[in-house]
Coordinates of C-alpha atoms in Angstrom, one line a residue:
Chain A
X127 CA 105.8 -32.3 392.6
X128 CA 109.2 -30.9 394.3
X129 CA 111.4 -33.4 395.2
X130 CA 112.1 -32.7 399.5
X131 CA 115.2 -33.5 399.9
X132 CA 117.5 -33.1 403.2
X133 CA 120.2 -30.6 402.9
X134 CA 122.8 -32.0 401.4
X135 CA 125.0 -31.4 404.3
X136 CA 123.9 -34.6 406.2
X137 CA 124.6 -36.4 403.3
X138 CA 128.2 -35.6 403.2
X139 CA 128.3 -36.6 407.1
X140 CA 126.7 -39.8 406.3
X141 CA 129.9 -40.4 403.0
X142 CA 132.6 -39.4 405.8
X143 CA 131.5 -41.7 408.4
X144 CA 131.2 -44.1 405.3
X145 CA 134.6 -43.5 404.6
X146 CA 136.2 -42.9 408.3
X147 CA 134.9 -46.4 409.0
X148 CA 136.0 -48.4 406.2
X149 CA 139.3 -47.2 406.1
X150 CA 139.4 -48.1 410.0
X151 CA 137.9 -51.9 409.2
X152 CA 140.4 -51.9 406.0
X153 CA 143.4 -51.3 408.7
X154 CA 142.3 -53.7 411.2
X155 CA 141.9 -56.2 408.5
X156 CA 145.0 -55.8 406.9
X157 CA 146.3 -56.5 410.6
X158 CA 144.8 -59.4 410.9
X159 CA 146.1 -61.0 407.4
X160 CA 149.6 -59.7 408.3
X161 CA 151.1 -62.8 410.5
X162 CA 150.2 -64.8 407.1
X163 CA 150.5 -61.7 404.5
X164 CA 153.8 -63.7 402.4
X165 CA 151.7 -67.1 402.2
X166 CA 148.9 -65.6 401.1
X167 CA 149.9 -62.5 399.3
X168 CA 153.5 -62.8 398.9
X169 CA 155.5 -63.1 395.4
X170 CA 156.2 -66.4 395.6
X171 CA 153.0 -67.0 398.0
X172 CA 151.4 -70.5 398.9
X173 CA 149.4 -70.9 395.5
X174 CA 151.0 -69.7 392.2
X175 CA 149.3 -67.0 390.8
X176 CA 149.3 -68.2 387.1
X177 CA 146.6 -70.3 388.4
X178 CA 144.5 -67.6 390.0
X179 CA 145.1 -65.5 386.2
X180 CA 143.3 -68.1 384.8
X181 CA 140.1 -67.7 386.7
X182 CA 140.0 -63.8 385.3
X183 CA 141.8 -63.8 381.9
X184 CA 139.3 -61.9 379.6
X185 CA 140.2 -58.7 381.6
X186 CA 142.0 -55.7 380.4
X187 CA 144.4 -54.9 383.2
X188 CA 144.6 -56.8 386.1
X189 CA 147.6 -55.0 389.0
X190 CA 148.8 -57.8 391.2
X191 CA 152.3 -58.3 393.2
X192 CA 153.6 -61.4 390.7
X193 CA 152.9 -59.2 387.8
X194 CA 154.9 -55.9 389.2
X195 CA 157.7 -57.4 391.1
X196 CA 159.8 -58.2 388.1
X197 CA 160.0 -54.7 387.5
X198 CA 161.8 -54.3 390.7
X199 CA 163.3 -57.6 390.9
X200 CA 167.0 -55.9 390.7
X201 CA 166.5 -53.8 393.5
X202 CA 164.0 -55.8 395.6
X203 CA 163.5 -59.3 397.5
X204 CA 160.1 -60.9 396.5
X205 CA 159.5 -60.6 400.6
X206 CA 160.4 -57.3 401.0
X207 CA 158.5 -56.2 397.8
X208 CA 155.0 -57.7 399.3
X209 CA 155.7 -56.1 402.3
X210 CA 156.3 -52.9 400.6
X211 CA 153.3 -53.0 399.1
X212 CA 151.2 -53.9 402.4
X213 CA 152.8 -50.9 404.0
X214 CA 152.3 -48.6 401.7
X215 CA 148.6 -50.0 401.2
X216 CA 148.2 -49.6 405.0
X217 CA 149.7 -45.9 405.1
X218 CA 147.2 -44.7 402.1
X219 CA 144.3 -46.6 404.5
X220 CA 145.5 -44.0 407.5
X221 CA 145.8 -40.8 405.4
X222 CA 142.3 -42.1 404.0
X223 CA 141.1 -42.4 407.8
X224 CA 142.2 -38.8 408.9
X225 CA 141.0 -37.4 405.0
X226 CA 144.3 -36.1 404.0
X227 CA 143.4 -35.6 400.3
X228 CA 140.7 -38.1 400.5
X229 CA 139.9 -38.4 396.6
X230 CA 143.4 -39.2 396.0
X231 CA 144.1 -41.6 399.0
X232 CA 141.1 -43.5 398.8
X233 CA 141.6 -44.0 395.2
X234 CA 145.3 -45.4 395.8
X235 CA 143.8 -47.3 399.1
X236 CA 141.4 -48.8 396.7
X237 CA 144.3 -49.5 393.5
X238 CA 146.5 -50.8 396.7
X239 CA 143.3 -53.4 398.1
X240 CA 143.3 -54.6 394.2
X241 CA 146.7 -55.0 394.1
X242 CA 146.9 -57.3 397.1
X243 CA 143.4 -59.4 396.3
X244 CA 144.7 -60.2 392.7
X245 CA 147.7 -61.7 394.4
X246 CA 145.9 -64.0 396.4
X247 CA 142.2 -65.0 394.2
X248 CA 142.7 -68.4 395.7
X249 CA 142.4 -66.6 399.2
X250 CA 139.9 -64.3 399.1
X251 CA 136.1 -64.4 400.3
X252 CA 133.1 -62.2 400.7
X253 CA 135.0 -59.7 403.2
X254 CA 137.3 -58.8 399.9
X255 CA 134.5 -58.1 397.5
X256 CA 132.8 -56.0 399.8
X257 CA 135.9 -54.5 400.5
X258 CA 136.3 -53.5 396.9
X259 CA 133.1 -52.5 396.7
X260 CA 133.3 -49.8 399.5
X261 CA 136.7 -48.7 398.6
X262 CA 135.3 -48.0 394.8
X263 CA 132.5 -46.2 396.6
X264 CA 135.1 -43.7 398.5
X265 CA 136.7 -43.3 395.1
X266 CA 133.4 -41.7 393.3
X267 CA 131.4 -40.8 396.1
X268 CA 132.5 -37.4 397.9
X269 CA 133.4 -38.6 401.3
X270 CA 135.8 -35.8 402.2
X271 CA 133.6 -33.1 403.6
X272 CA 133.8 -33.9 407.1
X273 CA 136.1 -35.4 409.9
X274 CA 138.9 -34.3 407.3
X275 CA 142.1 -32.6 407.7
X276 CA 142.3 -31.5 403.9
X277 CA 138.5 -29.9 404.1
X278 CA 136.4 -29.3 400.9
X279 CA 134.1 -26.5 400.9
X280 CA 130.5 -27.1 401.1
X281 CA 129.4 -24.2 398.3
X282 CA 126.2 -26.0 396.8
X283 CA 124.5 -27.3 400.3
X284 CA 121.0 -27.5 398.8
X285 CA 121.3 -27.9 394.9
X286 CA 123.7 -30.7 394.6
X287 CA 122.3 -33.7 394.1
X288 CA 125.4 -35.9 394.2
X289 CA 125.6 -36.6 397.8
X290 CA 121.7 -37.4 397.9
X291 CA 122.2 -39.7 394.8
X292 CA 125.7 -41.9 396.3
X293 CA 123.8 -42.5 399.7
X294 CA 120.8 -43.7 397.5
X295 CA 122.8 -46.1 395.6
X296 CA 124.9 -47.6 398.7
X297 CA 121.3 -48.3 399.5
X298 CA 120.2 -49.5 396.6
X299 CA 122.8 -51.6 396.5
X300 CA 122.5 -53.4 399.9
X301 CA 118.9 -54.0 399.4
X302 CA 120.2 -55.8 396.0
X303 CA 122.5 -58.0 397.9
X304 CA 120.2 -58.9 400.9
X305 CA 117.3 -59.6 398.5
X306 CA 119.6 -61.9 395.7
X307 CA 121.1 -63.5 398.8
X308 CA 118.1 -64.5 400.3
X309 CA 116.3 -65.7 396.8
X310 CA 119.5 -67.7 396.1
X311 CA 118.9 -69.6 399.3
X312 CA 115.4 -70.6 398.9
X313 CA 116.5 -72.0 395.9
X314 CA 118.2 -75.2 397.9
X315 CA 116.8 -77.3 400.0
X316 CA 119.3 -76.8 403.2
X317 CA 117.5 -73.3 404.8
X318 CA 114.0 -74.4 404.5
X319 CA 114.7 -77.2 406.3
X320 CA 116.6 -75.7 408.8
X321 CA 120.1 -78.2 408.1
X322 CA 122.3 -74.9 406.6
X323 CA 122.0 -73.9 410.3
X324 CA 123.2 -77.2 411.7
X325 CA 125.9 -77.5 408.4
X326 CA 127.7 -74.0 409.4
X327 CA 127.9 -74.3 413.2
X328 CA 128.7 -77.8 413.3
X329 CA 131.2 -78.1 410.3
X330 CA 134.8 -77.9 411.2
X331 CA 135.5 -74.3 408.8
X332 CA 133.3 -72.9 410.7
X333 CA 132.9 -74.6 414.2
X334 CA 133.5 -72.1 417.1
X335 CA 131.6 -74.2 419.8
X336 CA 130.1 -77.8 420.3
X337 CA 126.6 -77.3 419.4
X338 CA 125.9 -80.1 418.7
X339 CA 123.3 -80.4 421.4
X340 CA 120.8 -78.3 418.6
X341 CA 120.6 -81.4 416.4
X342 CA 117.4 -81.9 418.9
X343 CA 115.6 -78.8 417.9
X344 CA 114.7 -79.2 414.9
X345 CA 111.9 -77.1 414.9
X346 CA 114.7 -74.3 416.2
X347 CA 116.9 -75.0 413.1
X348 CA 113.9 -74.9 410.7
X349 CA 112.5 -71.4 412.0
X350 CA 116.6 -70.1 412.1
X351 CA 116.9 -70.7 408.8
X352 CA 113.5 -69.1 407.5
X353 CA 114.1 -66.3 409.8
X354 CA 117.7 -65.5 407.7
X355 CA 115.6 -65.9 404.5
X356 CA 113.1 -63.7 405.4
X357 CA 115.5 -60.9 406.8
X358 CA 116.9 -61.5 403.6
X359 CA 114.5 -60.9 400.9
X360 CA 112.2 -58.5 402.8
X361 CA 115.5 -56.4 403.5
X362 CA 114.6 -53.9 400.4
X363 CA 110.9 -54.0 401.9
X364 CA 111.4 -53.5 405.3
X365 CA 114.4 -51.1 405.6
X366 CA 113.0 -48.4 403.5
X367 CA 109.7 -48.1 405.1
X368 CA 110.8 -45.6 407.4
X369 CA 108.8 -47.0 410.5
X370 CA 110.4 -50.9 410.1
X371 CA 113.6 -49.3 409.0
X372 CA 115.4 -49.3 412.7
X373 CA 113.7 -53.0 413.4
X374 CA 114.8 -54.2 410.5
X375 CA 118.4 -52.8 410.8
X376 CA 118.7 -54.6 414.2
X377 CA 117.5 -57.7 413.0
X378 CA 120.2 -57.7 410.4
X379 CA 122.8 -56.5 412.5
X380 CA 121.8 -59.6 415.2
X381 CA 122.1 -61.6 412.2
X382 CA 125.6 -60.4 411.0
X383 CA 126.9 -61.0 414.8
X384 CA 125.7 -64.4 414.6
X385 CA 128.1 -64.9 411.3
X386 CA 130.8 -63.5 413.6
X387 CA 129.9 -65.4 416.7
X388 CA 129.0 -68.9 415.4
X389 CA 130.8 -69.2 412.5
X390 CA 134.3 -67.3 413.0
X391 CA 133.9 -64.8 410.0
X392 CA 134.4 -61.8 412.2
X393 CA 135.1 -59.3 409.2
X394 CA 133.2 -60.6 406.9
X395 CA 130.3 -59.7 409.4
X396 CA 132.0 -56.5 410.3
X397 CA 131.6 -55.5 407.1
X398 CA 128.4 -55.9 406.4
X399 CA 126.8 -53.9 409.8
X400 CA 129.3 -51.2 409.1
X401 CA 127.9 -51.0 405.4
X402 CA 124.7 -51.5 406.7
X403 CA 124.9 -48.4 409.4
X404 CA 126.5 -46.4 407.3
X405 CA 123.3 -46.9 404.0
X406 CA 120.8 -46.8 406.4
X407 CA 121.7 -46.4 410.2
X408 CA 123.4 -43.1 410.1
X409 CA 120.4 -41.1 411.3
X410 CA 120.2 -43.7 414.4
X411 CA 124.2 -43.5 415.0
X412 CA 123.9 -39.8 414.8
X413 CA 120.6 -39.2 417.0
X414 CA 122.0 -41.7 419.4
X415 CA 125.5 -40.1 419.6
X416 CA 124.1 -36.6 420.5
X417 CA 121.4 -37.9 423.3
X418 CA 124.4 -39.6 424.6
X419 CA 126.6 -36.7 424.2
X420 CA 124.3 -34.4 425.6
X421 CA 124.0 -36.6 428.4
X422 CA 127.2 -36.5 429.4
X423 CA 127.3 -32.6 429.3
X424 CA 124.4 -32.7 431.4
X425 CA 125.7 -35.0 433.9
X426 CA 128.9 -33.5 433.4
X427 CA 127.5 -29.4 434.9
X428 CA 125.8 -31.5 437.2
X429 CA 129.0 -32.3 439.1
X430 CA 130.0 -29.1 437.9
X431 CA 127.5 -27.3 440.0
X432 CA 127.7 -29.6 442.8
X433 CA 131.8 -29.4 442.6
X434 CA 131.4 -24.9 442.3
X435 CA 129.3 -25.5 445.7
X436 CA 131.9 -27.6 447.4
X437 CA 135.1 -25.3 446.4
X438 CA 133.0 -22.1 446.0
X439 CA 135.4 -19.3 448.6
X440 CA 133.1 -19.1 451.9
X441 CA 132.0 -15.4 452.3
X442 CA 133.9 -14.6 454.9
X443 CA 132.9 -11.6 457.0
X444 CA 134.6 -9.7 459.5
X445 CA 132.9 -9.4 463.0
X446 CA 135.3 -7.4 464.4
Chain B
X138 CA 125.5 -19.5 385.8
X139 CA 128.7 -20.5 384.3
X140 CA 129.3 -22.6 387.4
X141 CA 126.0 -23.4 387.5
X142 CA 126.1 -25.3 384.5
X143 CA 129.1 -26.7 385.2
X144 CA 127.5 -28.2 387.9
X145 CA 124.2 -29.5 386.4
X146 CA 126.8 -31.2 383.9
X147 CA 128.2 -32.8 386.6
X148 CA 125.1 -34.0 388.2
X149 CA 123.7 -35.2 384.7
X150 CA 127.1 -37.5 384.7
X151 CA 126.9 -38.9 387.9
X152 CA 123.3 -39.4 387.8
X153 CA 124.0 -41.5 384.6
X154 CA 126.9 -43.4 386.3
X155 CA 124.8 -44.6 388.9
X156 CA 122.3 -45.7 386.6
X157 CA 125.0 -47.4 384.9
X158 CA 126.8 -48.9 387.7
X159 CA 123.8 -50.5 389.6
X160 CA 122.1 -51.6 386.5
X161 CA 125.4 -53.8 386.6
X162 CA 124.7 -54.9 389.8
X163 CA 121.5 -56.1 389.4
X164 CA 122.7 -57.7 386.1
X165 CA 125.6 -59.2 387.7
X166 CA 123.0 -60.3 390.6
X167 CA 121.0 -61.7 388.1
X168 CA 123.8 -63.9 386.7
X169 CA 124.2 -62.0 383.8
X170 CA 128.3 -61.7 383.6
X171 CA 129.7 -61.4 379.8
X172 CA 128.1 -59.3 377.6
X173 CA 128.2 -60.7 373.3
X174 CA 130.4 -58.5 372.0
X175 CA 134.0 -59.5 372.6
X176 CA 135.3 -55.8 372.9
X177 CA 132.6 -54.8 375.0
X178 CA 132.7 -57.7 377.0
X179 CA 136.4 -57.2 378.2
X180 CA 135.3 -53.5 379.2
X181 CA 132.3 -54.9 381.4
X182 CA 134.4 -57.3 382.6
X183 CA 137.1 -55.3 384.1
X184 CA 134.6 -52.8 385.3
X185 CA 132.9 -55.5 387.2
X186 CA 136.3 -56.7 388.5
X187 CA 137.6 -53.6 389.2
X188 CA 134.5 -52.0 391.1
X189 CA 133.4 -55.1 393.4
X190 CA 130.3 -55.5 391.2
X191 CA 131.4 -59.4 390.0
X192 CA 129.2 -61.0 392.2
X193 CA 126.2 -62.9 392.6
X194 CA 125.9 -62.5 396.4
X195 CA 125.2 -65.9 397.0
X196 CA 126.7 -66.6 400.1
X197 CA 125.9 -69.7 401.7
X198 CA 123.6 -71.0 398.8
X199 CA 121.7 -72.7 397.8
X200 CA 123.1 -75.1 400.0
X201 CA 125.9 -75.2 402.8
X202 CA 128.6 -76.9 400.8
X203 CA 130.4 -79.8 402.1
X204 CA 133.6 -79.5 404.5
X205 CA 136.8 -80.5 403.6
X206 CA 140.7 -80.3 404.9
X207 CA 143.9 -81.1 403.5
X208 CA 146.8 -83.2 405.0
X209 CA 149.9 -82.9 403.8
X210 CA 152.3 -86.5 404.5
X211 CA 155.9 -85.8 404.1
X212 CA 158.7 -88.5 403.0
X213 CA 162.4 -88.9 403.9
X214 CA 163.8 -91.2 401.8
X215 CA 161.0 -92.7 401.2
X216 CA 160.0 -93.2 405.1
X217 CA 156.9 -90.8 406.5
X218 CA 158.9 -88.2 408.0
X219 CA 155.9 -86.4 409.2
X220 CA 151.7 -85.6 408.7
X221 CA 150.2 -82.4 408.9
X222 CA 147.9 -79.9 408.4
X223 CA 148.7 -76.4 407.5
X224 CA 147.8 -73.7 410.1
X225 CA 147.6 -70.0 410.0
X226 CA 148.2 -67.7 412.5
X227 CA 144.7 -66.6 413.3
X228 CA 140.7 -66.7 412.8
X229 CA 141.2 -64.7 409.4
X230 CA 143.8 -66.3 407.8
X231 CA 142.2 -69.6 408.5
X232 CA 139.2 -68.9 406.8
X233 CA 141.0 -67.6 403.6
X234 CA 143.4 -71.1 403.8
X235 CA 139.4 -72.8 403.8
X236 CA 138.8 -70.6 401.1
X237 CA 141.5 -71.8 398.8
X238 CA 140.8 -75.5 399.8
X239 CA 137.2 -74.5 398.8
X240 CA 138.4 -74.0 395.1
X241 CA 140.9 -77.0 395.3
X242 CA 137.3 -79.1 395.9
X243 CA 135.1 -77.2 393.2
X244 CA 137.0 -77.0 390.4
X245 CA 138.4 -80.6 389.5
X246 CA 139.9 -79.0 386.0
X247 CA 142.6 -76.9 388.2
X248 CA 143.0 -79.4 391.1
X249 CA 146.0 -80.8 389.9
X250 CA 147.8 -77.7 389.3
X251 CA 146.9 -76.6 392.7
X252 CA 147.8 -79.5 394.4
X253 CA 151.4 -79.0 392.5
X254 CA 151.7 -75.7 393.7
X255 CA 150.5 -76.4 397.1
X256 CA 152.9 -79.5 397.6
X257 CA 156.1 -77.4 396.0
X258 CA 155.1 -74.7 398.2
X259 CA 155.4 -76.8 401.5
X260 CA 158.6 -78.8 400.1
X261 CA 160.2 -75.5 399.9
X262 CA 160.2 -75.2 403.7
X263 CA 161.3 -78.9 404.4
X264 CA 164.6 -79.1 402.4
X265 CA 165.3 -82.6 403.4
X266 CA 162.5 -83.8 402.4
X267 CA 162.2 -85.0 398.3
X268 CA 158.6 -86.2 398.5
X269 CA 154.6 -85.3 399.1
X270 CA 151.1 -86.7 399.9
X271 CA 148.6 -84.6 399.4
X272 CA 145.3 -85.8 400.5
X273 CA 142.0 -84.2 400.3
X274 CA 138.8 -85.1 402.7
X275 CA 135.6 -84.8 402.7
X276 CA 133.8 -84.2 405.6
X277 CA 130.6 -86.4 405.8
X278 CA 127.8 -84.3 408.6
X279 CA 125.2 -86.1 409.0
X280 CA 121.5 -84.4 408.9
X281 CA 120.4 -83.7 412.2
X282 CA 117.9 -86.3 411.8
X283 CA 120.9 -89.0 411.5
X284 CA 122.6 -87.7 414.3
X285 CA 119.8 -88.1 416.7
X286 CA 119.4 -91.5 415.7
X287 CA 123.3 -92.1 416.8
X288 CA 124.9 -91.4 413.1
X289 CA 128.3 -89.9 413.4
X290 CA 130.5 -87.5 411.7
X291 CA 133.6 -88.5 409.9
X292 CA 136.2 -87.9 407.1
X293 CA 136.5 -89.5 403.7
X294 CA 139.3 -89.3 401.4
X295 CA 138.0 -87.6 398.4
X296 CA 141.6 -87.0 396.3
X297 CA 145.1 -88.1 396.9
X298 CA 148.0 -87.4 395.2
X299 CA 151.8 -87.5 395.3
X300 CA 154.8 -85.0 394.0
X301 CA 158.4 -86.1 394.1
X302 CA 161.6 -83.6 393.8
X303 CA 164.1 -85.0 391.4

């Protein structure tokens, strides 16, 4: 049996969009977590960082801003050596972006990204691992084919494997995250019953607006919260039947604004659609972006034609 | 076909490495994170730190865990000078200062040395003053069963404690 796959051409698209976008969501996150960046992430920051080292002691090198500054110390103010390291972090994140050397960029944008999260342990949520995780991903995967000023050269379009394989396993890995998500939540009591809706509208963390008019709808709250653990563990199901695939991707995505709507964690659920559209929505993003494109070009020689007619030089003839 | 094998090489490696790297994953997924052997453990472990794979991906389970905040009460010679809570600048930032307050509620073996470095941390930007409450509470929802029968929501103090400059 031959194995069909697409050329591997689309594949490399799919990585560079992969890697266009995360650099783009690393930047706009880094600008968010700049008004706060010396709190959080500075030198002499709001927690000390000898109590974050304890949390991950048994590994073999761990970069972070308290461990490096002393090196610099002389030369350097603990301030102005965080912000060093944000800028330069945010610079490698914009070479990344344009794909100036990508394999080299995105593997300092990623050491850079785990430099700043192992200054801050205390700090960091589910945006950060993901982050990691997608930076690691532009490190091995080749995302430098397209929408790159330093181009590679496609010279194996149908025999390499490798761009086949690295879509499969951002895939593989989303359906592994959906699915252990959703089994660790039918394991309480609070989504069955509908009361982790109610907990993270209503709760202060996470409070955007007063809902608290829900509280009589049960039955609502009940069928939210099974809806999130079914989109959940019948994510690995659902999205790789070809047919469901685009449902499913909606339903997730709907789910993910609700994160951002409702509960305030705007890049956490950022994250997740863009990893999300970039596993298993880039054939939709891609189809959708050339009907639209050639829509405009149509609609564009349209006016075109009708604008020639207007301005077209009248035939003027002599009668004389 | 020198370059050809060069490339098969290179497929055979990274074919591996994935099989490798989500196979730590899943194991990771499956709450598998130290491996026996000591040396061998540190490598997994910094792989799985260093690659994002240290996760169980259990967001928001099994349960929603309770709300808390902190208030910070400053003294001035021994007279409240003022009461507050911290606040960031934006969404963001707020949800990683929640964050850190989440592990200042979990983990009661390093809630004192936080506390001490959160209160020396805030004392550095109030020079005049030489002494700090900090006081942890609990937020008590109630189900939405108790709140339709009138039940309200409120705060409890669930740690206090105090740091003085010498």
């Amino acid at each position: 049996m031959e194995l069909k796959l697409k050329p591997s051409e689309s594949y490399l698209k799919q990585l560079s969009f992969f890697r266009v976008i995360i650099a783009l969501f690393c930047i706009f996150q880094a600008m968010a977590i700049y008004p706060n960046l010396l709190e959080l992430y500075g030198a002499n920051g709001m927690i000390n960082s000898e109590i974050g080292d304890a949390f991950i002691s048994n590994v073999l090198i761990r970069p972070n801003i308290q461990n490096l500054y002393p090196y610099l110390s002389p030369y350097l103010s603990a301030e102005l050596f965080s912000y060093l390291v944000f800028y330069i972090y945010v610079l490698f994140l914009l070479l990344l972006t344009v794909g100036y050397r990508v394999r080299l960029f995105s593997a300092l944008s990623w050491l850079f990204h785990l430099i700043l999260i192992n200054s801050a342990l205390h700090f960091n949520y589910g945006v950060e691992q993901f982050t990691k995780i997608c930076l690691f991903y532009c490190v091995i995967m080749p995302t430098g084919y397209f929408a790159a000023i330093s181009k590679k050269v496609i010279n194996e379009t149908k025999n390499d494997l490798i761009p086949f394989i690295s879509v499969k396993i951002l895939q593989f890995h989303l359906c592994i995250v959906y699915f252990f998500g959703g089994l660790g939540k039918i394991k309480g009591t609070h989504w069955l019953n509908g009361e982790a809706i109610w907990r993270s509208i209503e709760q202060p963390q996470f409070q955007q607006f007063d809902m608290s008019w829900i509280a009589a709808y049960p039955l609502v709250l009940k069928l939210l919260g099974l809806f999130v653990v079914f989109i959940e563990i019948s994510y690995p199901i659902f999205v790789n039947i070809k047919k469901m695939r685009g449902i499913h991707l909606i339903l997730v995505i709907i789910l993910h604004l609700n994160i951002a709507i409702f509960m305030g964690l705007r890049y956490f659920a950022a994250i997740m659609i863009l990893f999300n559209l970039s596993a298993y929505g880039y054939s939709y993003l891609s189809a959708f972006s050339h009907q639209f494109i050639n829509r405009i070009l149509s609609v564009m020689n349209k006016y075109k034609r009708i604008l020639k007619n207007v301005f077209a030089t009248p035939n003027i003839q002599n009668y004389d | 076909m020198h370059h050809f094998k060069k490339m098969e090489k290179k497929i055979i490696l990274f074919i591996a490495f994935a099989v490798l790297h989500l196979s730590i994953v899943l194991l990771n997924a499956l709450g598998i994170n130290s491996l026996t052997q000591k040396t061998l453990n540190k490598l997994y472990l910094t792989y799985c730190t260093l690659s994002g794979t240290d996760t169980k991906y259990g967001y928001f389970s099994p349960n929603i865990s309770d709300d808390f905040d902190v208030v910070y009460t400053l003294y001035k010679r021994e007279m409240v000078d003022r009461k507050f809570r911290l606040k960031m600048k934006n969404e963001e930032c707020r949800q990683r200062l929640y964050t850190m307050y989440n592990y200042f509620y979990r983990i009661e073996e390093s809630r004192d040395l936080m506390a001490r470095s959160l209160a020396f941390g805030v004392l550095k930007n109030y020079p005049d003053c030489s002494k700090i409450k900090i006081e942890l509470f609990l937020y008590q929802l109630p189900t939405t069963r108790q709140y339709q029968n009138k039940a309200k929501a409120y705060w409890e103090l669930f740690y206090s404690t105090e740091f003085e400059l010498n």
